[in-house]
PDB file of C-alpha atoms in Angstrom:
ATOM      1  CA  MET A   1      82.583 -76.803 178.222  1.00  0.00           C
ATOM      2  CA  VAL A   2      80.920 -77.994 175.309  1.00  0.00           C
ATOM      3  CA  ARG A   3      77.552 -75.938 174.538  1.00  0.00           C
ATOM      4  CA  ALA A   4      74.590 -78.501 174.497  1.00  0.00           C
ATOM      5  CA  GLY A   5      73.291 -79.053 170.880  1.00  0.00           C
ATOM      6  CA  LEU A   6      76.507 -77.871 169.029  1.00  0.00           C
ATOM      7  CA  SER A   7      78.272 -80.148 166.991  1.00  0.00           C
ATOM      8  CA  ALA A   8      81.234 -80.023 164.342  1.00  0.00           C
ATOM      9  CA  GLU A   9      78.038 -80.681 161.726  1.00  0.00           C
ATOM     10  CA  ARG A  10      76.173 -77.847 163.319  1.00  0.00           C
ATOM     11  CA  VAL A  11      79.240 -75.866 162.943  1.00  0.00           C
ATOM     12  CA  THR A  12      79.918 -76.683 159.415  1.00  0.00           C
ATOM     13  CA  ILE A  13      76.270 -76.117 158.339  1.00  0.00           C
ATOM     14  CA  ALA A  14      76.260 -72.727 159.644  1.00  0.00           C
ATOM     15  CA  GLY A  15      79.734 -71.856 157.931  1.00  0.00           C
ATOM     16  CA  ALA A  16      78.393 -73.098 154.785  1.00  0.00           C
ATOM     17  CA  GLU A  17      75.215 -71.078 154.958  1.00  0.00           C
ATOM     18  CA  LEU A  18      77.293 -68.188 155.415  1.00  0.00           C
ATOM     19  CA  ALA A  19      79.621 -69.188 152.962  1.00  0.00           C
ATOM     20  CA  ASP A  20      76.527 -69.188 150.363  1.00  0.00           C
ATOM     21  CA  GLU A  21      75.576 -65.749 151.537  1.00  0.00           C
ATOM     22  CA  VAL A  22      78.849 -63.688 151.872  1.00  0.00           C
ATOM     23  CA  GLY A  23      81.283 -65.925 149.738  1.00  0.00           C
ATOM     24  CA  LEU A  24      83.839 -68.566 151.131  1.00  0.00           C
ATOM     25  CA  ASP A  25      86.642 -66.283 151.619  1.00  0.00           C
ATOM     26  CA  GLN A  26      84.670 -64.015 153.584  1.00  0.00           C
ATOM     27  CA  VAL A  27      83.547 -66.514 156.457  1.00  0.00           C
ATOM     28  CA  THR A  28      85.254 -66.030 159.710  1.00  0.00           C
ATOM     29  CA  MET A  29      85.138 -67.805 162.917  1.00  0.00           C
ATOM     30  CA  ALA A  30      83.749 -64.991 164.604  1.00  0.00           C
ATOM     31  CA  GLN A  31      80.875 -64.799 161.915  1.00  0.00           C
ATOM     32  CA  VAL A  32      79.982 -68.511 162.373  1.00  0.00           C
ATOM     33  CA  ALA A  33      79.904 -68.008 166.236  1.00  0.00           C
ATOM     34  CA  ARG A  34      77.570 -64.970 166.139  1.00  0.00           C
ATOM     35  CA  ARG A  35      75.266 -66.880 163.511  1.00  0.00           C
ATOM     36  CA  LEU A  36      75.031 -69.771 166.213  1.00  0.00           C
ATOM     37  CA  GLY A  37      74.912 -67.879 169.081  1.00  0.00           C
ATOM     38  CA  VAL A  38      77.851 -68.703 170.966  1.00  0.00           C
ATOM     39  CA  LYS A  39      81.615 -67.173 171.861  1.00  0.00           C
ATOM     40  CA  ASP A  40      84.224 -67.831 169.250  1.00  0.00           C
ATOM     41  CA  ALA A  41      85.893 -70.201 171.682  1.00  0.00           C
ATOM     42  CA  SER A  42      82.897 -72.348 171.687  1.00  0.00           C
ATOM     43  CA  LEU A  43      83.699 -73.342 168.303  1.00  0.00           C
ATOM     44  CA  TYR A  44      87.179 -74.614 168.779  1.00  0.00           C
ATOM     45  CA  ALA A  45      85.490 -77.742 170.792  1.00  0.00           C
ATOM     46  CA  HIS A  46      84.314 -78.718 167.503  1.00  0.00           C
ATOM     47  CA  VAL A  47      86.668 -77.312 164.787  1.00  0.00           C
ATOM     48  CA  ARG A  48      90.318 -76.800 164.762  1.00  0.00           C
ATOM     49  CA  GLY A  49      90.024 -73.559 163.178  1.00  0.00           C
ATOM     50  CA  LEU A  50      89.132 -71.621 159.785  1.00  0.00           C
ATOM     51  CA  GLU A  51      91.063 -73.999 157.319  1.00  0.00           C
ATOM     52  CA  ASP A  52      89.396 -77.113 159.390  1.00  0.00           C
ATOM     53  CA  LEU A  53      86.064 -75.214 158.831  1.00  0.00           C
ATOM     54  CA  ARG A  54      86.288 -74.737 155.164  1.00  0.00           C
ATOM     55  CA  GLY A  55      87.712 -78.559 154.808  1.00  0.00           C
ATOM     56  CA  ARG A  56      84.630 -79.442 156.372  1.00  0.00           C
ATOM     57  CA  ILE A  57      82.422 -77.370 153.991  1.00  0.00           C
ATOM     58  CA  ALA A  58      83.981 -78.595 151.076  1.00  0.00           C
ATOM     59  CA  LEU A  59      83.385 -82.288 152.079  1.00  0.00           C
ATOM     60  CA  LEU A  60      79.864 -81.372 152.916  1.00  0.00           C
ATOM     61  CA  ALA A  61      79.402 -79.740 149.485  1.00  0.00           C
ATOM     62  CA  ALA A  62      81.084 -82.406 147.858  1.00  0.00           C
ATOM     63  CA  ASP A  63      78.621 -84.960 149.226  1.00  0.00           C
ATOM     64  CA  GLU A  64      75.433 -82.825 148.406  1.00  0.00           C
ATOM     65  CA  LYS A  65      76.568 -81.784 144.941  1.00  0.00           C
ATOM     66  CA  THR A  66      77.156 -85.662 144.012  1.00  0.00           C
ATOM     67  CA  ILE A  67      73.672 -86.705 145.517  1.00  0.00           C
ATOM     68  CA  GLY A  68      72.050 -84.210 143.124  1.00  0.00           C
ATOM     69  CA  ILE A  69      74.409 -85.802 140.312  1.00  0.00           C
ATOM     70  CA  ALA A  70      73.430 -89.374 141.117  1.00  0.00           C
ATOM     71  CA  GLU A  71      69.783 -88.458 141.293  1.00  0.00           C
ATOM     72  CA  ALA A  72      69.598 -86.483 138.142  1.00  0.00           C
ATOM     73  CA  THR A  73      71.715 -89.178 136.360  1.00  0.00           C
ATOM     74  CA  ALA A  74      69.970 -92.250 137.709  1.00  0.00           C
ATOM     75  CA  GLY A  75      68.966 -94.635 134.681  1.00  0.00           C
ATOM     76  CA  ARG A  76      70.367 -92.125 132.161  1.00  0.00           C
ATOM     77  CA  ALA A  77      73.076 -92.917 129.512  1.00  0.00           C
ATOM     78  CA  GLY A  78      74.810 -91.233 126.871  1.00  0.00           C
ATOM     79  CA  LYS A  79      73.637 -87.677 125.946  1.00  0.00           C
ATOM     80  CA  ASP A  80      70.651 -87.643 128.656  1.00  0.00           C
ATOM     81  CA  ALA A  81      73.300 -88.830 131.375  1.00  0.00           C
ATOM     82  CA  LEU A  82      75.820 -86.111 130.175  1.00  0.00           C
ATOM     83  CA  VAL A  83      72.915 -83.307 130.369  1.00  0.00           C
ATOM     84  CA  ALA A  84      71.778 -84.488 133.719  1.00  0.00           C
ATOM     85  CA  TYR A  85      75.065 -84.540 134.872  1.00  0.00           C
ATOM     86  CA  ALA A  86      76.132 -81.034 133.929  1.00  0.00           C
ATOM     87  CA  ASN A  87      72.793 -79.229 134.584  1.00  0.00           C
ATOM     88  CA  ALA A  88      73.154 -80.709 138.249  1.00  0.00           C
ATOM     89  CA  TRP A  89      76.511 -79.249 138.557  1.00  0.00           C
ATOM     90  CA  ARG A  90      75.562 -75.997 137.360  1.00  0.00           C
ATOM     91  CA  GLU A  91      72.239 -75.936 139.366  1.00  0.00           C
ATOM     92  CA  TYR A  92      74.191 -76.592 142.784  1.00  0.00           C
ATOM     93  CA  ALA A  93      76.718 -73.779 141.709  1.00  0.00           C
ATOM     94  CA  HIS A  94      74.252 -71.435 141.203  1.00  0.00           C
ATOM     95  CA  ARG A  95      72.084 -72.552 144.515  1.00  0.00           C
ATOM     96  CA  HIS A  96      75.123 -73.009 146.799  1.00  0.00           C
ATOM     97  CA  PRO A  97      78.084 -70.749 145.478  1.00  0.00           C
ATOM     98  CA  GLY A  98      79.909 -70.657 148.760  1.00  0.00           C
ATOM     99  CA  ARG A  99      80.043 -74.238 149.135  1.00  0.00           C
ATOM    100  CA  TYR A 100      80.414 -74.599 145.375  1.00  0.00           C
ATOM    101  CA  ALA A 101      83.762 -72.336 145.789  1.00  0.00           C
ATOM    102  CA  ALA A 102      85.024 -74.853 148.370  1.00  0.00           C
ATOM    103  CA  THR A 103      84.763 -77.692 146.044  1.00  0.00           C
ATOM    104  CA  GLN A 104      87.099 -76.111 143.667  1.00  0.00           C
ATOM    105  CA  ALA A 105      89.561 -74.224 146.432  1.00  0.00           C
ATOM    106  CA  SER A 106      92.629 -75.623 147.268  1.00  0.00           C
ATOM    107  CA  ILE A 107      91.739 -76.477 150.795  1.00  0.00           C
ATOM    108  CA  ARG A 108      93.859 -78.766 153.443  1.00  0.00           C
ATOM    109  CA  ILE A 109      91.339 -81.518 154.314  1.00  0.00           C
ATOM    110  CA  ASP A 110      91.747 -83.654 157.241  1.00  0.00           C
ATOM    111  CA  PRO A 111      92.857 -86.941 155.654  1.00  0.00           C
ATOM    112  CA  GLU A 112      90.495 -89.033 158.248  1.00  0.00           C
ATOM    113  CA  LEU A 113      87.719 -86.752 157.684  1.00  0.00           C
ATOM    114  CA  ALA A 114      88.457 -87.109 153.949  1.00  0.00           C
ATOM    115  CA  ALA A 115      88.525 -90.989 153.960  1.00  0.00           C
ATOM    116  CA  GLN A 116      85.015 -91.014 155.845  1.00  0.00           C
ATOM    117  CA  ALA A 117      83.358 -88.626 153.198  1.00  0.00           C
ATOM    118  CA  PRO A 118      81.747 -90.461 150.355  1.00  0.00           C
ATOM    119  CA  GLY A 119      80.887 -87.390 148.412  1.00  0.00           C
ATOM    120  CA  PRO A 120      84.394 -87.127 146.315  1.00  0.00           C
ATOM    121  CA  ARG A 121      84.671 -91.066 145.825  1.00  0.00           C
ATOM    122  CA  ARG A 122      81.221 -91.180 144.675  1.00  0.00           C
ATOM    123  CA  ALA A 123      81.552 -88.319 142.304  1.00  0.00           C
ATOM    124  CA  VAL A 124      84.427 -89.782 140.771  1.00  0.00           C
ATOM    125  CA  GLU A 125      82.801 -93.222 140.140  1.00  0.00           C
ATOM    126  CA  LEU A 126      79.705 -91.427 138.784  1.00  0.00           C
ATOM    127  CA  THR A 127      81.717 -89.338 136.188  1.00  0.00           C
ATOM    128  CA  TYR A 128      83.711 -92.226 135.166  1.00  0.00           C
ATOM    129  CA  GLY A 129      80.702 -94.495 134.993  1.00  0.00           C
ATOM    130  CA  MET A 130      78.903 -91.875 132.649  1.00  0.00           C
ATOM    131  CA  LEU A 131      82.167 -91.785 130.492  1.00  0.00           C
ATOM    132  CA  ARG A 132      82.321 -95.495 130.049  1.00  0.00           C
ATOM    133  CA  GLY A 133      79.111 -95.235 128.552  1.00  0.00           C
ATOM    134  CA  TYR A 134      80.980 -93.202 125.654  1.00  0.00           C
ATOM    135  CA  GLY A 135      83.111 -96.515 125.266  1.00  0.00           C
ATOM    136  CA  LEU A 136      86.278 -94.362 126.769  1.00  0.00           C
ATOM    137  CA  ALA A 137      89.295 -96.329 128.421  1.00  0.00           C
ATOM    138  CA  GLU A 138      92.061 -94.780 130.220  1.00  0.00           C
ATOM    139  CA  PRO A 139      94.275 -92.696 129.628  1.00  0.00           C
ATOM    140  CA  ASP A 140      91.247 -91.249 127.413  1.00  0.00           C
ATOM    141  CA  LEU A 141      88.973 -91.273 130.729  1.00  0.00           C
ATOM    142  CA  THR A 142      90.898 -89.209 132.608  1.00  0.00           C
ATOM    143  CA  ASP A 143      91.689 -86.459 129.841  1.00  0.00           C
ATOM    144  CA  ALA A 144      87.567 -86.302 129.266  1.00  0.00           C
ATOM    145  CA  VAL A 145      87.334 -86.075 132.942  1.00  0.00           C
ATOM    146  CA  ARG A 146      89.284 -83.107 133.065  1.00  0.00           C
ATOM    147  CA  LEU A 147      87.738 -81.692 129.765  1.00  0.00           C
ATOM    148  CA  LEU A 148      84.364 -81.709 131.617  1.00  0.00           C
ATOM    149  CA  ARG A 149      85.481 -80.368 134.824  1.00  0.00           C
ATOM    150  CA  SER A 150      87.164 -77.714 133.029  1.00  0.00           C
ATOM    151  CA  THR A 151      83.961 -76.798 130.853  1.00  0.00           C
ATOM    152  CA  PHE A 152      81.713 -76.875 133.727  1.00  0.00           C
ATOM    153  CA  HIS A 153      83.700 -75.099 136.179  1.00  0.00           C
ATOM    154  CA  GLY A 154      84.642 -72.185 133.584  1.00  0.00           C
ATOM    155  CA  PHE A 155      81.421 -71.882 132.581  1.00  0.00           C
ATOM    156  CA  VAL A 156      79.944 -71.323 135.971  1.00  0.00           C
ATOM    157  CA  ALA A 157      82.832 -69.274 137.052  1.00  0.00           C
ATOM    158  CA  LEU A 158      82.314 -67.040 134.424  1.00  0.00           C
ATOM    159  CA  GLU A 159      78.450 -66.982 134.546  1.00  0.00           C
ATOM    160  CA  ALA A 160      78.963 -65.861 138.315  1.00  0.00           C
ATOM    161  CA  ALA A 161      81.352 -63.496 137.676  1.00  0.00           C
ATOM    162  CA  GLY A 162      78.932 -61.741 135.062  1.00  0.00           C
ATOM    163  CA  GLY A 163      81.076 -62.749 132.182  1.00  0.00           C
ATOM    164  CA  PHE A 164      78.416 -63.504 129.371  1.00  0.00           C
ATOM    165  CA  ALA A 165      77.564 -59.623 128.667  1.00  0.00           C
ATOM    166  CA  HIS A 166      76.475 -60.811 124.983  1.00  0.00           C
ATOM    167  CA  ALA A 167      72.776 -60.726 123.933  1.00  0.00           C
ATOM    168  CA  ARG A 168      72.695 -64.318 123.525  1.00  0.00           C
ATOM    169  CA  SER A 169      71.736 -66.167 126.549  1.00  0.00           C
ATOM    170  CA  PRO A 170      73.914 -68.275 128.880  1.00  0.00           C
ATOM    171  CA  GLN A 171      71.550 -71.237 128.856  1.00  0.00           C
ATOM    172  CA  GLN A 172      71.403 -71.080 124.779  1.00  0.00           C
ATOM    173  CA  THR A 173      75.331 -71.582 124.794  1.00  0.00           C
ATOM    174  CA  TRP A 174      75.208 -74.044 127.757  1.00  0.00           C
ATOM    175  CA  ALA A 175      72.800 -76.118 125.711  1.00  0.00           C
ATOM    176  CA  ARG A 176      75.231 -75.724 122.694  1.00  0.00           C
ATOM    177  CA  ALA A 177      78.316 -76.564 124.648  1.00  0.00           C
ATOM    178  CA  LEU A 178      76.627 -80.057 125.945  1.00  0.00           C
ATOM    179  CA  ASP A 179      75.718 -80.637 122.368  1.00  0.00           C
ATOM    180  CA  ALA A 180      79.501 -79.866 121.252  1.00  0.00           C
ATOM    181  CA  LEU A 181      80.683 -81.952 124.219  1.00  0.00           C
ATOM    182  CA  HIS A 182      78.440 -84.975 123.277  1.00  0.00           C
ATOM    183  CA  ALA A 183      79.590 -84.948 119.757  1.00  0.00           C
ATOM    184  CA  LEU A 184      83.412 -84.830 120.952  1.00  0.00           C
ATOM    185  CA  LEU A 185      82.825 -87.745 123.418  1.00  0.00           C
ATOM    186  CA  GLU A 186      81.405 -89.933 120.631  1.00  0.00           C
ATOM    187  CA  HIS A 187      84.150 -89.232 118.464  1.00  0.00           C
ATOM    188  CA  TRP A 188      87.098 -89.015 120.771  1.00  0.00           C
ATOM    189  CA  PRO A 189      90.285 -89.113 119.136  1.00  0.00           C
ATOM    190  CA  SER A 190      92.281 -92.110 119.494  1.00  0.00           C
ATOM    191  CA  SER A 191      95.081 -91.797 122.064  1.00  0.00           C
ATOM    192  CA  ARG A 192      98.594 -91.380 120.418  1.00  0.00           C
ATOM    193  CA  GLU A 193     100.726 -94.392 120.194  1.00  0.00           C
ATOM    194  CA  GLY A 194     103.094 -94.366 123.565  1.00  0.00           C
ATOM    195  CA  ASP A 195     100.672 -92.417 125.595  1.00  0.00           C
ATOM    196  CA  SER A 196      99.973 -94.027 128.887  1.00  0.00           C
ATOM    197  CA  ALA A 197      97.872 -93.264 131.978  1.00  0.00           C
TER     198      ALA A 197
END
């Protein structure tokens, strides 16, 4: 029997909140059930198991992060858009560490759920749109997307792990890194002959 008021969305949100508190890898179905005040078995009427729950958390987080980036970058171009995009990414990672981890993890996501979720697709559109403002086209667009993702994720992962022990504040380094990325994007090297998407 399905408990009244319990839904896949409520289970996902409870799992996401727990992930932010204890870490994505520490989330269990039993903990989520306790948080919701139900028996473990009640959850399986709404999610298929832990892997399915993690996939749902990843899609929820992708939607939330993308909405934040879209709002931050609306009406902006060039360096203003890049900085707003990067800051929204970093702020989401700080505010929701467990959910953010789900967006970066190798999680098998139900293809039907993924097809209905606008976050991942919208994230690609936003990123490519911002980079087209720098005059980039394929294959440079893909290379630039990978560079930005590596830089942003690497920075927030090191920051979360306490990897910046130097006296210079991470914020100062972050601002200079964004200056450097902007300069690079404005002077992106031409693709080599024969390089293809």
